[in-house]
Coordinates of C-alpha atoms and ligand atoms in Angstrom, one line a residue:
X130 CA -21.7 2.6 -20.0
X131 CA -24.0 -0.1 -19.3
X132 CA -25.0 -2.4 -22.4
X133 CA -28.5 -1.0 -22.5
X134 CA -27.1 2.4 -23.0
X135 CA -24.8 1.1 -25.8
X136 CA -27.8 -0.7 -27.5
X137 CA -29.5 2.7 -27.3
X138 CA -27.3 4.8 -29.1
X139 CA -26.2 2.1 -31.3
X140 CA -30.2 1.8 -32.4
X141 CA -30.4 5.2 -32.7
X142 CA -27.7 5.9 -35.3
X143 CA -26.8 2.8 -36.9
X144 CA -28.5 1.2 -39.8
X145 CA -30.2 -2.0 -38.1
X146 CA -28.9 -4.5 -40.6
X147 CA -27.6 -6.8 -38.0
X148 CA -29.7 -8.7 -35.1
X149 CA -27.4 -7.9 -32.3
X150 CA -27.4 -10.0 -29.2
X151 CA -28.3 -7.9 -26.1
X152 CA -25.1 -7.2 -25.1
X153 CA -22.2 -4.8 -25.3
X154 CA -19.0 -6.9 -25.0
X155 CA -16.0 -4.5 -23.8
X156 CA -13.1 -6.6 -23.7
X157 CA -11.2 -10.2 -23.4
X158 CA -8.4 -12.1 -23.1
X159 CA -7.8 -15.8 -24.7
X160 CA -11.1 -17.1 -25.4
X161 CA -12.8 -15.5 -22.5
X162 CA -14.6 -12.1 -22.9
X163 CA -16.3 -9.7 -20.5
X164 CA -19.5 -7.9 -20.9
X165 CA -20.1 -3.9 -19.9
X166 CA -21.7 -5.2 -16.5
X167 CA -18.9 -7.4 -16.0
X168 CA -20.3 -10.6 -16.7
X169 CA -17.9 -13.4 -18.2
X170 CA -18.6 -15.4 -21.1
X171 CA -16.6 -18.3 -22.8
X172 CA -16.0 -17.4 -26.6
X173 CA -17.0 -20.2 -29.0
X174 CA -17.5 -17.9 -31.9
X175 CA -14.0 -15.8 -32.5
X176 CA -15.9 -13.0 -33.9
X177 CA -17.3 -15.0 -36.5
X178 CA -14.0 -17.1 -37.3
X179 CA -11.8 -14.0 -37.1
X180 CA -9.8 -14.0 -33.9
X181 CA -7.8 -16.9 -34.8
X182 CA -5.9 -16.1 -31.5
X183 CA -8.4 -15.1 -29.3
X184 CA -8.5 -11.7 -27.6
X185 CA -5.7 -9.6 -26.9
X186 CA -2.8 -12.1 -27.6
X187 CA 0.2 -10.5 -26.4
X188 CA 2.5 -10.8 -29.3
X189 CA -0.2 -10.0 -31.4
X190 CA -0.8 -6.8 -29.8
X191 CA 2.9 -6.0 -30.0
X192 CA 3.1 -6.7 -33.5
X193 CA 0.5 -4.4 -34.6
X194 CA 1.2 -1.9 -31.8
X195 CA 4.8 -1.8 -33.1
X196 CA 3.6 -1.3 -36.8
X197 CA 1.3 1.6 -35.7
X198 CA 3.8 3.4 -34.3
X199 CA 6.5 3.2 -37.1
X200 CA 3.9 3.4 -40.0
X201 CA 0.5 3.1 -40.1
X202 CA -0.2 3.5 -44.0
X203 CA 1.4 4.7 -46.8
X204 CA -0.5 3.2 -50.3
X205 CA 0.0 0.6 -52.9
X206 CA 2.3 3.0 -54.5
X207 CA 5.3 2.0 -52.5
X208 CA 6.7 -1.6 -51.7
X209 CA 6.0 -2.2 -47.7
X210 CA 7.9 -4.7 -45.9
X211 CA 4.7 -6.6 -44.0
X212 CA 3.0 -6.5 -47.1
X213 CA 5.9 -8.8 -48.7
X214 CA 6.7 -10.9 -45.8
X215 CA 3.0 -11.7 -45.3
X216 CA 2.8 -12.6 -49.2
X217 CA 5.8 -15.0 -48.5
X218 CA 4.4 -16.2 -45.7
X219 CA 1.3 -17.6 -47.7
X220 CA 2.8 -18.9 -50.7
X221 CA 5.6 -20.8 -48.5
X222 CA 2.4 -22.6 -46.7
X223 CA 0.4 -23.1 -49.3
X224 CA 0.4 -24.6 -53.0
X225 CA -0.2 -21.3 -54.6
X226 CA 2.1 -19.3 -56.6
X227 CA 1.1 -15.3 -55.8
X228 CA -1.1 -13.5 -53.6
X229 CA -3.1 -10.2 -54.2
X230 CA -4.4 -8.5 -50.6
X231 CA -7.8 -6.9 -50.1
X232 CA -10.0 -6.1 -47.0
X233 CA -13.0 -8.3 -46.7
X234 CA -13.9 -11.8 -47.9
X235 CA -16.4 -10.4 -50.4
X236 CA -13.6 -8.2 -51.6
X237 CA -11.3 -11.2 -52.0
X238 CA -14.0 -13.2 -54.2
X239 CA -15.1 -10.4 -56.4
X240 CA -11.2 -10.2 -57.5
X241 CA -11.4 -13.9 -58.0
X242 CA -14.5 -13.8 -60.1
X243 CA -12.6 -10.9 -62.3
X244 CA -9.6 -13.2 -62.5
X245 CA -11.4 -15.9 -63.4
X246 CA -13.3 -13.9 -66.3
X247 CA -10.2 -12.1 -68.0
X248 CA -8.4 -15.5 -68.2
X249 CA -11.2 -16.6 -70.0
X250 CA -11.6 -13.8 -72.1
X251 CA -7.9 -13.6 -73.2
X252 CA -8.0 -16.7 -74.1
X253 CA -11.5 -17.6 -75.5
X254 CA -13.2 -14.4 -76.4
X255 CA -15.9 -12.8 -75.0
X256 CA -19.0 -15.3 -74.8
X257 CA -17.1 -17.6 -71.9
X258 CA -17.9 -15.8 -68.8
X259 CA -20.3 -18.0 -66.8
X260 CA -19.4 -18.9 -63.2
X261 CA -21.2 -21.9 -61.5
X262 CA -21.6 -22.0 -57.5
X263 CA -23.3 -24.3 -55.3
X264 CA -26.7 -24.2 -54.1
X265 CA -26.5 -23.1 -50.2
X266 CA -23.3 -21.6 -50.5
X267 CA -22.1 -18.0 -49.2
X268 CA -19.9 -15.7 -50.7
X269 CA -20.4 -12.3 -49.1
X270 CA -22.7 -9.5 -49.7
X271 CA -21.4 -7.1 -52.7
X272 CA -23.2 -7.3 -55.8
X273 CA -20.8 -10.3 -57.4
X274 CA -20.7 -11.6 -54.2
X275 CA -24.5 -12.1 -53.2
X276 CA -25.2 -13.2 -56.6
X277 CA -22.8 -15.8 -56.5
X278 CA -24.1 -17.0 -53.1
X279 CA -26.5 -19.6 -54.0
X280 CA -29.3 -18.8 -51.8
X281 CA -32.8 -17.5 -52.6
X282 CA -33.0 -15.4 -49.2
X283 CA -30.5 -12.8 -50.7
X284 CA -31.8 -12.7 -54.1
X285 CA -34.1 -10.3 -53.8
X286 CA -34.5 -6.4 -53.3
X287 CA -31.3 -5.6 -55.0
X288 CA -32.3 -6.4 -58.7
X289 CA -31.0 -6.6 -61.1
X290 CA -27.9 -9.0 -59.9
X291 CA -24.6 -9.6 -61.9
X292 CA -25.2 -11.4 -65.3
X293 CA -23.8 -15.1 -65.6
X294 CA -23.9 -17.0 -62.2
X295 CA -25.4 -20.6 -62.2
X296 CA -25.9 -22.8 -59.3
X297 CA -25.8 -26.5 -59.1
X298 CA -26.6 -28.7 -56.3
X299 CA -23.8 -29.6 -53.9
X300 CA -22.1 -33.2 -53.8
X301 CA -24.3 -33.8 -57.1
X302 CA -21.4 -34.1 -60.1
X303 CA -24.2 -34.4 -62.8
X304 CA -25.9 -31.4 -62.0
X305 CA -22.6 -29.7 -62.3
X306 CA -22.2 -31.3 -65.7
X307 CA -25.5 -30.2 -66.2
X308 CA -25.1 -26.3 -65.7
X309 CA -21.6 -26.4 -67.7
X310 CA -21.8 -25.1 -71.3
X311 CA -19.2 -23.6 -73.4
X312 CA -20.0 -20.3 -72.0
X313 CA -18.3 -21.5 -68.6
X314 CA -14.9 -20.2 -67.1
X315 CA -14.6 -20.8 -63.6
X316 CA -16.5 -23.1 -60.7
X317 CA -16.6 -21.4 -57.0
X318 CA -17.2 -23.5 -53.9
X319 CA -16.7 -23.6 -50.3
X320 CA -15.1 -27.1 -49.0
X321 CA -17.1 -26.6 -46.0
X322 CA -20.3 -24.7 -46.3
X323 CA -20.1 -22.0 -43.3
X324 CA -23.2 -20.0 -43.2
X325 CA -25.1 -22.9 -45.5
X326 CA -25.1 -25.2 -42.2
X327 CA -21.3 -26.4 -41.8
X328 CA -21.7 -28.8 -44.9
X329 CA -18.5 -30.7 -45.5
X330 CA -18.5 -31.6 -49.3
X331 CA -17.7 -34.9 -50.4
X332 CA -14.1 -35.9 -51.3
X333 CA -15.6 -37.7 -54.5
X334 CA -17.4 -34.9 -55.7
X335 CA -14.7 -32.2 -55.3
X336 CA -12.2 -34.4 -57.1
X337 CA -14.7 -34.8 -59.7
X338 CA -15.3 -31.2 -60.2
X339 CA -11.4 -30.4 -59.8
X340 CA -11.0 -33.0 -63.3
X341 CA -13.8 -31.4 -65.2
X342 CA -12.1 -28.1 -64.6
X343 CA -8.8 -29.7 -65.5
X344 CA -10.0 -31.1 -69.0
X345 CA -12.1 -28.2 -69.8
X346 CA -9.7 -25.6 -68.6
X347 CA -12.3 -24.0 -66.2
X348 CA -10.9 -22.2 -63.6
X349 CA -11.4 -23.8 -59.7
X350 CA -12.2 -21.2 -57.1
X351 CA -12.2 -22.1 -53.7
X352 CA -13.8 -19.7 -51.4
X353 CA -11.9 -20.6 -48.2
X354 CA -12.5 -17.0 -46.5
X355 CA -14.2 -19.1 -43.4
X356 CA -12.2 -22.4 -43.8
X357 CA -8.5 -21.1 -44.7
X358 CA -5.8 -19.9 -42.5
X359 CA -6.0 -22.9 -40.3
X360 CA -9.5 -23.3 -39.2
X361 CA -9.9 -27.0 -40.3
X362 CA -6.6 -28.4 -39.1
X363 CA -4.5 -27.4 -42.5
X364 CA -3.5 -24.3 -43.2
X365 CA -5.8 -24.3 -46.4
X366 CA -8.8 -27.1 -46.1
X367 CA -7.7 -27.5 -49.7
X368 CA -4.8 -29.8 -48.4
X369 CA -7.4 -32.2 -46.7
X370 CA -9.0 -32.5 -50.7
X371 CA -5.9 -33.1 -52.5
X372 CA -6.6 -29.9 -54.5
X373 CA -4.7 -27.6 -56.0
X374 CA -7.2 -24.8 -57.0
X375 CA -6.4 -22.2 -59.4
X376 CA -7.9 -19.5 -57.0
X377 CA -8.3 -19.8 -53.2
X378 CA -9.7 -16.7 -51.1
X379 CA -9.3 -16.1 -47.7
X380 CA -10.2 -13.3 -45.2
X381 CA -11.6 -13.9 -41.8
X382 CA -9.0 -15.6 -39.6
X383 CA -5.7 -14.2 -41.6
X384 CA -5.5 -11.1 -39.8
X385 CA -6.1 -12.3 -36.5
X386 CA -9.3 -9.5 -35.9
X387 CA -7.9 -7.0 -38.1
X388 CA -9.4 -6.5 -41.8
X389 CA -8.2 -8.4 -44.4
X390 CA -8.9 -10.7 -47.5
X391 CA -6.5 -12.3 -49.9
X392 CA -6.7 -14.1 -53.2
X393 CA -4.2 -16.8 -53.9
X394 CA -3.2 -17.3 -57.6
X395 CA -2.1 -20.9 -58.7
X396 CA 0.5 -21.4 -62.0
X397 CA -2.5 -20.6 -64.4
X398 CA -3.9 -17.3 -63.0
X399 CA -0.5 -15.9 -61.6
X400 CA -0.2 -13.7 -64.6
X401 CA -3.5 -12.8 -65.4
X402 CA -4.1 -9.6 -63.7
X403 CA -1.8 -6.9 -65.0
X404 CA -0.8 -3.4 -63.6
X405 CA -4.3 -1.3 -63.5
X406 CA -6.7 -4.2 -63.4
X407 CA -7.4 -4.4 -59.9
X408 CA -6.4 -2.4 -56.7
X409 CA -7.9 -1.3 -53.1
X410 CA -6.5 1.7 -51.0
X411 CA -6.2 -0.5 -47.9
X412 CA -5.1 -3.6 -49.3
X413 CA -2.0 -4.7 -47.7
X414 CA -2.0 -2.1 -45.0
X415 CA 1.3 -2.3 -42.9
X416 CA -0.7 -2.8 -39.2
X417 CA -3.0 -5.3 -40.6
X418 CA -0.4 -7.4 -42.2
X419 CA 1.8 -7.3 -39.6
X420 CA -1.2 -9.1 -37.6
X421 CA -1.4 -11.4 -40.3
X422 CA 2.2 -12.4 -40.4
X423 CA 2.3 -13.0 -36.2
X424 CA -0.9 -15.0 -36.9
X425 CA 0.9 -17.0 -39.9
X426 CA 4.1 -17.5 -37.9
X427 CA 2.1 -19.2 -34.8
X428 CA 0.5 -21.7 -37.3
X429 CA 3.1 -24.4 -37.5
X430 CA 2.8 -28.2 -37.9
X431 CA 2.5 -28.6 -34.1
X432 CA -0.2 -25.8 -33.7
X433 CA -2.1 -27.1 -36.9
X434 CA -2.3 -30.3 -35.4
X435 CA -3.6 -29.3 -31.9
X436 CA -6.4 -27.7 -34.0
X437 CA -7.4 -31.3 -35.2
X438 CA -7.4 -32.7 -32.3
X439 CA -9.1 -29.7 -30.1
X440 CA -11.8 -30.5 -33.2
X441 CA -12.2 -34.5 -32.4
X442 CA -12.4 -33.8 -28.8
X443 CA -14.8 -31.1 -29.0
X444 CA -16.7 -33.3 -31.6
X445 CA -16.9 -36.5 -29.4
X446 CA -18.0 -34.7 -26.5
X447 CA -20.7 -33.3 -28.3
X448 CA -22.1 -36.5 -29.6
X449 CA -22.5 -37.9 -26.1
X450 CA -24.6 -34.9 -25.2
X451 CA -28.6 -35.2 -24.9
X452 CA -30.2 -33.8 -28.0
X453 CA -27.3 -34.0 -30.2
X454 CA -28.4 -35.8 -33.3
X455 CA -24.8 -35.1 -34.8
X456 CA -21.7 -33.0 -35.9
X457 CA -20.4 -32.2 -38.8
X458 CA -17.1 -29.9 -39.8
X459 CA -13.6 -30.2 -40.0
X460 CA -10.8 -28.9 -37.3
X461 CA -12.5 -26.0 -35.2
X462 CA -15.4 -25.6 -37.6
X463 CA -18.4 -27.4 -36.2
X464 CA -22.0 -27.5 -36.4
X465 CA -24.6 -29.2 -34.4
X466 CA -27.5 -30.9 -35.4
X467 CA -30.0 -30.7 -32.5
X468 CA -32.6 -33.4 -31.7
X469 CA -34.1 -32.1 -28.9
X470 CA -37.4 -29.6 -28.5
X471 CA -34.9 -26.5 -28.7
X472 CA -34.3 -24.4 -31.7
X473 CA -30.5 -23.7 -32.3
X474 CA -31.4 -20.1 -31.7
X475 CA -32.6 -21.0 -28.6
X476 CA -29.9 -23.0 -27.5
X477 CA -27.5 -20.2 -28.5
X478 CA -29.7 -17.4 -26.0
X479 CA -29.6 -19.8 -23.3
X480 CA -26.2 -20.6 -23.8
X481 CA -25.2 -16.5 -23.7
X482 CA -27.3 -16.4 -20.5
X483 CA -25.3 -19.2 -18.8
X484 CA -22.2 -17.4 -20.0
X485 CA -21.2 -19.3 -23.1
X486 CA -21.4 -17.4 -26.7
X487 CA -22.1 -19.5 -30.0
X488 CA -23.3 -19.2 -33.3
X489 CA -26.2 -20.8 -35.5
X490 CA -25.6 -21.7 -39.3
X491 CA -28.9 -22.5 -40.7
X492 CA -30.6 -24.8 -38.3
X493 CA -27.4 -25.9 -36.6
X494 CA -25.7 -24.5 -33.5
X495 CA -22.4 -23.3 -35.1
X496 CA -19.0 -23.7 -33.1
X497 CA -15.7 -21.4 -34.2
X498 CA -13.8 -21.1 -31.1
X499 CA -10.6 -19.1 -31.1
X500 CA -7.7 -21.6 -32.7
X501 CA -5.8 -21.5 -29.8
X502 CA -8.6 -21.9 -27.2
X503 CA -7.2 -23.8 -23.9
X504 CA -8.7 -27.2 -23.0
X505 CA -9.8 -25.2 -19.7
X506 CA -12.1 -23.0 -22.0
X507 CA -13.3 -25.5 -24.2
X508 CA -14.2 -27.6 -21.0
X509 CA -15.7 -24.9 -19.4
X510 CA -18.1 -23.8 -22.6
X511 CA -19.0 -27.5 -23.1
X512 CA -20.2 -27.7 -19.7
X513 CA -22.4 -24.7 -19.9
X514 CA -23.5 -26.4 -23.4
X515 CA -24.4 -29.5 -22.0
X516 CA -26.2 -27.8 -19.2
X517 CA -28.4 -25.7 -21.4
X518 CA -29.1 -29.2 -23.6
X519 CA -30.0 -31.1 -20.3
X520 CA -32.1 -27.9 -19.2
X521 CA -30.9 -27.3 -16.2
X522 CA -31.4 -24.2 -14.6
Ligands
LIG21 C1 -17.6 -14.7 -44.2 C2 -17.9 -15.4 -45.4 C3 -17.6 -14.2 -46.9 C4 -17.8 -13.0 -46.5 O1 -16.8 -12.2 -46.0 P1 -16.7 -10.8 -46.0 O2 -15.3 -10.5 -45.0 O3 -17.8 -10.7 -44.9 O4 -16.9 -9.8 -46.9 C5 -17.6 -15.0 -48.1 N1 -17.2 -16.3 -47.8 C6 -17.7 -16.9 -47.0 C7 -17.5 -19.1 -47.1 C8 -17.6 -16.8 -45.5 O5 -17.5 -17.4 -44.6

């Protein structure tokens, strides 16, 4: 089948919620993939931060196929080793105490919101339920998660939204203070706003929010769905901000390409959820967890240092390119502000034609390459991007 045949079939049968590229990708290896027509593409997107070890990593494929051939699923009514082992790995790599496995970022955030509300309800009664999130944030597409998302564009058509969410300006501690009342139970934020344009929060602002939370027993919820699991050069971005939050959510890169989300609980919240309080049929699926274990096992200090180094390298190269106004981000999560005539959308489209897959985030070009991308693939991709910015044919 050719890309155009798949497109036709897709558009005939699938609801049109996505603005897809005019391309059907059929296979990949490392950070390189191929279309139905056999054209080669360097992948600077990793399936939006998901394929942390690239395409078809041999060890990862072996881990998940072995588990699929042994037991693919049994339900949370039983103990399974992959689930327990992945949980241990995540706790040992973080400053957190317990884990709950979900299937996506939005679902992890839903669980974190439920936890914050229950913590507050049990301790302070029914009137303390408000959650403050940041303007320009992104927390997912389920009802509570879009309500938590501080962007007007998402707040339409689906009324009524969930009660009890307020939005404060990022990097404006006074505005956060203004939004806090005796009803506040949690503050939820990304440390690097991903969909919002790869905006890194100020260290001082984050520390200030953490102090307020501690003083007033407000739970600090950090959404690391995009920044987590090595993306920024540390296992959690929290480490770089000296944070030990009450709740952390992860998802995208954790499974290496299979759907998984996780809530990490700190000291205050580790025992909040009790039997019957929360659950999900697929959560902690053995095949998905086997993939996650492999991802985590790869993520030693050397691997994470490499992520940082590659990030610095790409950033420096980008800053020297024509039409680049600035580069934001941490590790291999980078946003490129443009100063030339082309919009980010146009740059992404032209790069695609030349064999490079990029993303946008608001008005920026966004890079989320696989964490183990080779130097050779980085150079190949940057060469294409430079040609696009240089208006080369
Ligand atoms: C992608 C993302 C989500 C939503 O994750 P899904 O798996 O699509 O539900 C939530 N928060 C952040 C920061 C994200 O980047």
